[in-house]
Amino acid sequence: MRVLRWKAIPALVVVALAATACGGGGGADEGNWIVDLLARVPEGAHRAADVTVVDLTAAAAAAGISVPDPGASEDEIVDYLAGLPRDALIPDLLRDPFPDFDALTRELGIDPALVTAAITAGTPPETYQVLQGDFDAAAIDRAVRTDPVWADLLTAAEYEGVPYFAWGDDFAVDVGRVTPARRLGRGGRLAVDDGHLYWAPWTAGMEGLIDAGAGTVPTLADDAALARVAGALAGAGVYSAVLTNRALLQDAAASALALGAGGGGDEAGPFWVIAAVHDGAATAEAAAAEVSRLLAEGGPAATRQPWSERISGFEVTVEDGLMLAIVRSAGPVGDWWQAFSTRDAIMLAAQG
């Protein structure tokens, strides 16, 4: 395993990095939280979009705040979600009602305090959201049947033994029915299945989520490179991440079969991670060298500030085609998300 270092990073992160690079993550059978979420989304959801994930419990711990108890007041929920690190990629279903979270509970029966993790995938309007948590199916049933705005369009259906709710036609928008939980005025489909809540705006999408949960169709976790990146990110301790198996720049060639980036935090403070599975050892080594050079000498285009002023140290490893960089932040959290969103040179270098 090749290791490139600059300055020192805490031993806790080094241990996690070494374990991951040597095979500590990267398969659905290893039970890491990101792969578990990928296994809930059908394979086709990733053809033209990035996938975002968040572990809300871990994000809260990194921020030093407590997750509210079930049934917490709206003010407590607002304080909780607003207190999470700004790079915790909260799904739209949970974020859109802000600050009117009582409406989310009244309309769909969802208690935000019960959501522990989530994944978002797909290209609008064909978007998939899966929330993980201890959901109250009876409370959801009561809420959707008594909601004064959407209940008249409610249909109770079932697919492969899993009941779900549907409102109106696929993707249909009714601006007269806009609510805090439905900012676009789109009814959607909702199901609760084995500790997961599925939310999609069309019937085939809901059926795909149910099939994925049952393991009867290929899922995002069946992409070996994507799953290995997910394992590396989870092994490094991120609480939120973005993953992709397509080139960041349209029509560009990339040696990475999958790329991911995410943020984390521990007793030493915030850090961020980049993981990329390349098509060979040489391309992984080249990507590691360029990422290391940029971290030591370059800077994000969005800020024109050297990375050396934004970080306190980094370590880059290469193992069996997996390039893994763990970077200690010296400033506000979220540099990784900004770099990914803007297709910064550091992410392009990681992708090769």
GROMACS .gro file of C-alpha atoms in nm:
model
  352
    1MET     CA    1   0.000   0.000   0.000
    2ARG     CA    2   0.144   0.335  -0.101
    3VAL     CA    3   0.092   0.621   0.146
    4LEU     CA    4   0.139   0.993   0.080
    5ARG     CA    5   0.132   1.223   0.383
    6TRP     CA    6   0.154   1.592   0.455
    7LYS     CA    7   0.164   1.708   0.817
    8ALA     CA    8   0.004   1.483   1.077
    9ILE     CA    9  -0.348   1.352   1.110
   10PRO     CA   10  -0.490   1.188   1.423
   11ALA     CA   11  -0.421   0.820   1.477
   12LEU     CA   12  -0.792   0.737   1.485
   13VAL     CA   13  -0.834   0.842   1.124
   14VAL     CA   14  -0.513   0.666   1.016
   15VAL     CA   15  -0.642   0.340   1.163
   16ALA     CA   16  -0.976   0.376   0.984
   17LEU     CA   17  -0.798   0.462   0.660
   18ALA     CA   18  -0.563   0.166   0.677
   19ALA     CA   19  -0.844  -0.077   0.755
   20THR     CA   20  -1.051   0.051   0.465
   21ALA     CA   21  -0.769   0.056   0.213
   22CYS     CA   22  -0.681  -0.303   0.302
   23GLY     CA   23  -1.034  -0.423   0.237
   24GLY     CA   24  -1.234  -0.295   0.533
   25GLY     CA   25  -1.518  -0.172   0.309
   26GLY     CA   26  -1.665  -0.243  -0.028
   27GLY     CA   27  -1.937  -0.506  -0.031
   28ALA     CA   28  -2.303  -0.537   0.059
   29ASP     CA   29  -2.224  -0.837   0.280
   30GLU     CA   30  -2.011  -0.621   0.510
   31GLY     CA   31  -2.310  -0.432   0.646
   32ASN     CA   32  -2.182  -0.076   0.615
   33TRP     CA   33  -2.449   0.190   0.622
   34ILE     CA   34  -2.391   0.339   0.276
   35VAL     CA   35  -2.397   0.002   0.097
   36ASP     CA   36  -2.711  -0.088   0.293
   37LEU     CA   37  -2.881   0.223   0.155
   38LEU     CA   38  -2.753   0.159  -0.199
   39ALA     CA   39  -2.916  -0.184  -0.176
   40ARG     CA   40  -3.256  -0.015  -0.136
   41VAL     CA   41  -3.245   0.166  -0.472
   42PRO     CA   42  -3.288  -0.002  -0.813
   43GLU     CA   43  -2.986  -0.001  -1.043
   44GLY     CA   44  -3.139   0.224  -1.311
   45ALA     CA   45  -3.165   0.516  -1.066
   46HIS     CA   46  -2.799   0.603  -1.119
   47ARG     CA   47  -2.773   0.633  -1.495
   48ALA     CA   48  -2.762   1.012  -1.510
   49ALA     CA   49  -2.738   1.144  -1.155
   50ASP     CA   50  -2.525   1.144  -0.845
   51VAL     CA   51  -2.636   0.962  -0.531
   52THR     CA   52  -2.638   1.138  -0.193
   53VAL     CA   53  -2.653   0.972   0.147
   54VAL     CA   54  -2.665   1.091   0.506
   55ASP     CA   55  -2.642   0.928   0.847
   56LEU     CA   56  -2.833   1.179   1.059
   57THR     CA   57  -2.742   1.014   1.389
   58ALA     CA   58  -2.371   1.032   1.310
   59ALA     CA   59  -2.406   1.389   1.180
   60ALA     CA   60  -2.570   1.493   1.506
   61ALA     CA   61  -2.292   1.329   1.706
   62ALA     CA   62  -2.029   1.511   1.498
   63ALA     CA   63  -2.209   1.840   1.565
   64GLY     CA   64  -2.230   1.767   1.937
   65ILE     CA   65  -2.610   1.781   1.944
   66SER     CA   66  -2.873   1.530   2.050
   67VAL     CA   67  -3.137   1.372   1.830
   68PRO     CA   68  -3.479   1.478   1.962
   69ASP     CA   69  -3.708   1.223   2.118
   70PRO     CA   70  -4.002   1.092   1.911
   71GLY     CA   71  -4.288   1.341   1.917
   72ALA     CA   72  -4.055   1.634   1.983
   73SER     CA   73  -4.194   1.983   1.932
   74GLU     CA   74  -4.156   2.167   1.605
   75ASP     CA   75  -3.905   2.406   1.763
   76GLU     CA   76  -3.694   2.114   1.880
   77ILE     CA   77  -3.693   1.965   1.529
   78VAL     CA   78  -3.597   2.300   1.377
   79ASP     CA   79  -3.309   2.340   1.623
   80TYR     CA   80  -3.195   1.983   1.558
   81LEU     CA   81  -3.189   2.000   1.179
   82ALA     CA   82  -3.046   2.353   1.176
   83GLY     CA   83  -2.774   2.236   1.413
   84LEU     CA   84  -2.650   1.956   1.189
   85PRO     CA   85  -2.324   2.015   0.997
   86ARG     CA   86  -2.397   2.215   0.683
   87ASP     CA   87  -2.260   1.934   0.466
   88ALA     CA   88  -2.514   1.682   0.597
   89LEU     CA   89  -2.712   1.622   0.276
   90ILE     CA   90  -3.066   1.606   0.413
   91PRO     CA   91  -3.323   1.463   0.165
   92ASP     CA   92  -3.586   1.695   0.019
   93LEU     CA   93  -3.875   1.517   0.191
   94LEU     CA   94  -3.724   1.599   0.528
   95ARG     CA   95  -3.582   1.940   0.436
   96ASP     CA   96  -3.859   2.105   0.230
   97PRO     CA   97  -4.109   2.152   0.517
   98PHE     CA   98  -3.859   2.366   0.713
   99PRO     CA   99  -3.959   2.525   0.944
  100ASP     CA  100  -4.316   2.383   0.937
  101PHE     CA  101  -4.234   2.028   1.046
  102ASP     CA  102  -4.567   1.983   1.218
  103ALA     CA  103  -4.717   1.990   0.866
  104LEU     CA  104  -4.499   1.696   0.764
  105THR     CA  105  -4.634   1.492   1.053
  106ARG     CA  106  -4.995   1.602   0.994
  107GLU     CA  107  -4.981   1.546   0.618
  108LEU     CA  108  -4.776   1.226   0.588
  109GLY     CA  109  -4.746   1.100   0.944
  110ILE     CA  110  -4.365   1.126   0.936
  111ASP     CA  111  -4.191   1.217   1.261
  112PRO     CA  112  -3.853   1.370   1.162
  113ALA     CA  113  -3.703   1.256   1.490
  114LEU     CA  114  -3.746   0.894   1.379
  115VAL     CA  115  -3.538   0.930   1.061
  116THR     CA  116  -3.186   0.795   1.114
  117ALA     CA  117  -3.042   0.787   0.759
  118ALA     CA  118  -3.146   0.854   0.399
  119ILE     CA  119  -3.049   0.817   0.034
  120THR     CA  120  -3.156   1.023  -0.268
  121ALA     CA  121  -3.103   0.908  -0.626
  122GLY     CA  122  -3.238   0.960  -0.976
  123THR     CA  123  -3.288   1.248  -1.217
  124PRO     CA  124  -3.591   1.478  -1.177
  125PRO     CA  125  -3.872   1.407  -1.205
  126GLU     CA  126  -3.775   1.039  -1.162
  127THR     CA  127  -3.626   1.075  -0.816
  128TYR     CA  128  -3.608   0.815  -0.542
  129GLN     CA  129  -3.588   0.891  -0.172
  130VAL     CA  130  -3.546   0.625   0.094
  131LEU     CA  131  -3.555   0.719   0.462
  132GLN     CA  132  -3.438   0.475   0.726
  133GLY     CA  133  -3.589   0.472   1.072
  134ASP     CA  134  -3.845   0.333   1.314
  135PHE     CA  135  -4.157   0.457   1.135
  136ASP     CA  136  -4.509   0.433   1.277
  137ALA     CA  137  -4.717   0.281   0.996
  138ALA     CA  138  -5.042   0.338   1.187
  139ALA     CA  139  -4.965   0.708   1.234
  140ILE     CA  140  -4.888   0.741   0.863
  141ASP     CA  141  -5.214   0.569   0.772
  142ARG     CA  142  -5.415   0.802   0.995
  143ALA     CA  143  -5.243   1.112   0.864
  144VAL     CA  144  -5.282   1.043   0.493
  145ARG     CA  145  -5.649   0.953   0.532
  146THR     CA  146  -5.735   1.272   0.722
  147ASP     CA  147  -5.513   1.522   0.539
  148PRO     CA  148  -5.753   1.792   0.412
  149VAL     CA  149  -5.549   1.880   0.100
  150TRP     CA  150  -5.464   1.543  -0.055
  151ALA     CA  151  -5.690   1.280   0.104
  152ASP     CA  152  -5.951   1.302  -0.172
  153LEU     CA  153  -5.690   1.176  -0.423
  154LEU     CA  154  -5.561   0.899  -0.198
  155THR     CA  155  -5.546   0.545  -0.332
  156ALA     CA  156  -5.432   0.251  -0.123
  157ALA     CA  157  -5.249  -0.007  -0.335
  158GLU     CA  158  -5.020  -0.305  -0.293
  159TYR     CA  159  -4.724  -0.444  -0.483
  160GLU     CA  160  -4.555  -0.777  -0.412
  161GLY     CA  161  -4.718  -0.786  -0.071
  162VAL     CA  162  -4.607  -0.436   0.030
  163PRO     CA  163  -4.888  -0.180   0.074
  164TYR     CA  164  -4.833   0.175  -0.046
  165PHE     CA  165  -5.024   0.501  -0.088
  166ALA     CA  166  -5.062   0.693  -0.414
  167TRP     CA  167  -5.203   1.037  -0.493
  168GLY     CA  168  -5.304   1.127  -0.850
  169ASP     CA  169  -5.132   1.040  -1.177
  170ASP     CA  170  -4.759   0.982  -1.218
  171PHE     CA  171  -4.564   1.310  -1.190
  172ALA     CA  172  -4.887   1.515  -1.196
  173VAL     CA  173  -4.857   1.866  -1.051
  174ASP     CA  174  -5.146   2.062  -0.899
  175VAL     CA  175  -5.038   2.410  -0.794
  176GLY     CA  176  -5.360   2.441  -0.597
  177ARG     CA  177  -5.242   2.164  -0.364
  178VAL     CA  178  -4.894   2.295  -0.275
  179THR     CA  179  -4.811   2.216   0.089
  180PRO     CA  180  -4.495   2.225   0.304
  181ALA     CA  181  -4.431   1.857   0.230
  182ARG     CA  182  -4.519   1.891  -0.137
  183ARG     CA  183  -4.359   2.214  -0.255
  184LEU     CA  184  -4.424   2.125  -0.620
  185GLY     CA  185  -4.784   2.023  -0.568
  186ARG     CA  186  -4.706   1.663  -0.667
  187GLY     CA  187  -4.892   1.383  -0.491
  188GLY     CA  188  -4.633   1.105  -0.499
  189ARG     CA  189  -4.625   0.749  -0.369
  190LEU     CA  190  -4.530   0.640  -0.016
  191ALA     CA  191  -4.460   0.303   0.142
  192VAL     CA  192  -4.313   0.172   0.466
  193ASP     CA  193  -4.115  -0.148   0.429
  194ASP     CA  194  -3.894  -0.312   0.690
  195GLY     CA  195  -3.773   0.002   0.865
  196HIS     CA  196  -3.754   0.207   0.545
  197LEU     CA  197  -3.985   0.471   0.405
  198TYR     CA  198  -4.001   0.495   0.025
  199TRP     CA  199  -4.101   0.816  -0.152
  200ALA     CA  200  -4.124   0.847  -0.532
  201PRO     CA  201  -4.344   1.052  -0.769
  202TRP     CA  202  -4.448   0.765  -0.996
  203THR     CA  203  -4.583   0.411  -0.962
  204ALA     CA  204  -4.304   0.230  -1.148
  205GLY     CA  205  -4.055   0.408  -0.926
  206MET     CA  206  -4.231   0.287  -0.614
  207GLU     CA  207  -4.243  -0.066  -0.749
  208GLY     CA  208  -3.871  -0.044  -0.824
  209LEU     CA  209  -3.798   0.055  -0.464
  210ILE     CA  210  -4.009  -0.232  -0.334
  211ASP     CA  211  -3.832  -0.477  -0.566
  212ALA     CA  212  -3.493  -0.342  -0.458
  213GLY     CA  213  -3.585  -0.381  -0.092
  214ALA     CA  214  -3.689  -0.740  -0.159
  215GLY     CA  215  -3.366  -0.811  -0.343
  216THR     CA  216  -3.544  -0.925  -0.661
  217VAL     CA  217  -3.382  -0.671  -0.898
  218PRO     CA  218  -3.027  -0.538  -0.936
  219THR     CA  219  -2.958  -0.242  -0.708
  220LEU     CA  220  -2.695   0.029  -0.681
  221ALA     CA  221  -2.511  -0.196  -0.435
  222ASP     CA  222  -2.456  -0.448  -0.715
  223ASP     CA  223  -2.219  -0.206  -0.889
  224ALA     CA  224  -1.891  -0.345  -0.752
  225ALA     CA  225  -1.693  -0.021  -0.794
  226LEU     CA  226  -1.969   0.193  -0.642
  227ALA     CA  227  -2.002  -0.048  -0.350
  228ARG     CA  228  -1.627  -0.043  -0.289
  229VAL     CA  229  -1.625   0.337  -0.283
  230ALA     CA  230  -1.921   0.325  -0.042
  231GLY     CA  231  -1.730   0.085   0.180
  232ALA     CA  232  -1.425   0.310   0.181
  233LEU     CA  233  -1.628   0.618   0.273
  234ALA     CA  234  -1.819   0.439   0.548
  235GLY     CA  235  -1.499   0.282   0.680
  236ALA     CA  236  -1.339   0.625   0.701
  237GLY     CA  237  -1.628   0.748   0.916
  238VAL     CA  238  -1.821   0.994   0.699
  239TYR     CA  239  -2.170   1.100   0.803
  240SER     CA  240  -2.274   1.220   0.457
  241ALA     CA  241  -2.148   1.159   0.105
  242VAL     CA  242  -2.207   1.181  -0.268
  243LEU     CA  243  -2.123   0.895  -0.505
  244THR     CA  244  -2.113   0.861  -0.883
  245ASN     CA  245  -2.004   0.613  -1.147
  246ARG     CA  246  -2.000   0.860  -1.436
  247ALA     CA  247  -1.747   1.119  -1.544
  248LEU     CA  248  -1.789   1.452  -1.365
  249LEU     CA  249  -1.737   1.644  -1.691
  250GLN     CA  250  -1.975   1.563  -1.974
  251ASP     CA  251  -1.816   1.361  -2.257
  252ALA     CA  252  -1.488   1.342  -2.064
  253ALA     CA  253  -1.292   1.022  -2.015
  254ALA     CA  254  -1.208   0.911  -1.660
  255SER     CA  255  -1.005   0.621  -1.530
  256ALA     CA  256  -1.215   0.591  -1.214
  257LEU     CA  257  -1.500   0.342  -1.232
  258ALA     CA  258  -1.662   0.511  -0.932
  259LEU     CA  259  -1.594   0.819  -0.722
  260GLY     CA  260  -1.723   0.934  -0.387
  261ALA     CA  261  -1.664   1.217  -0.142
  262GLY     CA  262  -1.798   1.282   0.203
  263GLY     CA  263  -1.762   1.466   0.532
  264GLY     CA  264  -1.709   1.341   0.884
  265GLY     CA  265  -1.615   1.458   1.229
  266ASP     CA  266  -1.462   1.316   1.546
  267GLU     CA  267  -1.306   1.441   1.868
  268ALA     CA  268  -1.026   1.601   1.666
  269GLY     CA  269  -1.269   1.799   1.450
  270PRO     CA  270  -1.403   1.787   1.095
  271PHE     CA  271  -1.246   1.594   0.810
  272TRP     CA  272  -1.339   1.498   0.458
  273VAL     CA  273  -1.274   1.199   0.237
  274ILE     CA  274  -1.235   1.127  -0.134
  275ALA     CA  275  -1.246   0.768  -0.260
  276ALA     CA  276  -1.208   0.648  -0.618
  277VAL     CA  277  -1.183   0.299  -0.766
  278HIS     CA  278  -0.969   0.309  -1.080
  279ASP     CA  279  -0.932   0.074  -1.374
  280GLY     CA  280  -0.578  -0.019  -1.274
  281ALA     CA  281  -0.292   0.036  -1.033
  282ALA     CA  282  -0.111   0.288  -1.252
  283THR     CA  283  -0.412   0.519  -1.292
  284ALA     CA  284  -0.487   0.500  -0.920
  285GLU     CA  285  -0.126   0.594  -0.841
  286ALA     CA  286  -0.139   0.885  -1.086
  287ALA     CA  287  -0.463   1.012  -0.934
  288ALA     CA  288  -0.317   0.986  -0.582
  289ALA     CA  289  -0.009   1.182  -0.683
  290GLU     CA  290  -0.212   1.461  -0.841
  291VAL     CA  291  -0.457   1.482  -0.550
  292SER     CA  292  -0.162   1.504  -0.310
  293ARG     CA  293   0.001   1.774  -0.519
  294LEU     CA  294  -0.316   1.982  -0.530
  295LEU     CA  295  -0.372   1.950  -0.156
  296ALA     CA  296  -0.017   2.064  -0.090
  297GLU     CA  297   0.015   2.330  -0.359
  298GLY     CA  298  -0.319   2.406  -0.521
  299GLY     CA  299  -0.650   2.547  -0.409
  300PRO     CA  300  -1.023   2.533  -0.480
  301ALA     CA  301  -1.121   2.755  -0.770
  302ALA     CA  302  -1.432   2.871  -0.586
  303THR     CA  303  -1.228   3.041  -0.310
  304ARG     CA  304  -0.888   3.101  -0.475
  305GLN     CA  305  -0.738   3.012  -0.139
  306PRO     CA  306  -0.462   2.747  -0.117
  307TRP     CA  307  -0.573   2.414   0.025
  308SER     CA  308  -0.281   2.445   0.265
  309GLU     CA  309  -0.471   2.730   0.433
  310ARG     CA  310  -0.796   2.536   0.450
  311ILE     CA  311  -0.663   2.205   0.580
  312SER     CA  312  -0.429   2.096   0.859
  313GLY     CA  313  -0.311   1.770   0.705
  314PHE     CA  314  -0.396   1.484   0.470
  315GLU     CA  315  -0.311   1.125   0.394
  316VAL     CA  316  -0.356   0.953   0.059
  317THR     CA  317  -0.334   0.576   0.010
  318VAL     CA  318  -0.355   0.346  -0.290
  319GLU     CA  319  -0.452  -0.020  -0.259
  320ASP     CA  320  -0.567  -0.252  -0.538
  321GLY     CA  321  -0.687   0.035  -0.756
  322LEU     CA  322  -0.860   0.222  -0.471
  323MET     CA  323  -0.734   0.574  -0.409
  324LEU     CA  324  -0.838   0.709  -0.070
  325ALA     CA  325  -0.766   1.058   0.060
  326ILE     CA  326  -0.853   1.169   0.413
  327VAL     CA  327  -0.818   1.541   0.473
  328ARG     CA  328  -0.830   1.730   0.800
  329SER     CA  329  -1.024   2.057   0.771
  330ALA     CA  330  -0.885   2.374   0.925
  331GLY     CA  331  -1.195   2.580   0.850
  332PRO     CA  332  -1.571   2.546   0.804
  333VAL     CA  333  -1.708   2.208   0.701
  334GLY     CA  334  -1.830   2.144   0.348
  335ASP     CA  335  -1.524   2.195   0.128
  336TRP     CA  336  -1.569   1.848  -0.019
  337TRP     CA  337  -1.930   1.919  -0.121
  338GLN     CA  338  -1.841   2.252  -0.278
  339ALA     CA  339  -1.549   2.091  -0.463
  340PHE     CA  340  -1.769   1.810  -0.594
  341SER     CA  341  -2.057   2.039  -0.691
  342THR     CA  342  -1.829   2.281  -0.879
  343ARG     CA  343  -1.623   2.001  -1.040
  344ASP     CA  344  -1.313   2.142  -0.878
  345ALA     CA  345  -0.971   2.024  -0.993
  346ILE     CA  346  -0.927   1.811  -0.679
  347MET     CA  347  -1.229   1.597  -0.774
  348LEU     CA  348  -1.129   1.577  -1.140
  349ALA     CA  349  -0.783   1.465  -1.033
  350ALA     CA  350  -0.930   1.197  -0.808
  351GLN     CA  351  -1.137   1.067  -1.099
  352GLY     CA  352  -0.834   1.052  -1.327
   0.00000   0.00000   0.00000
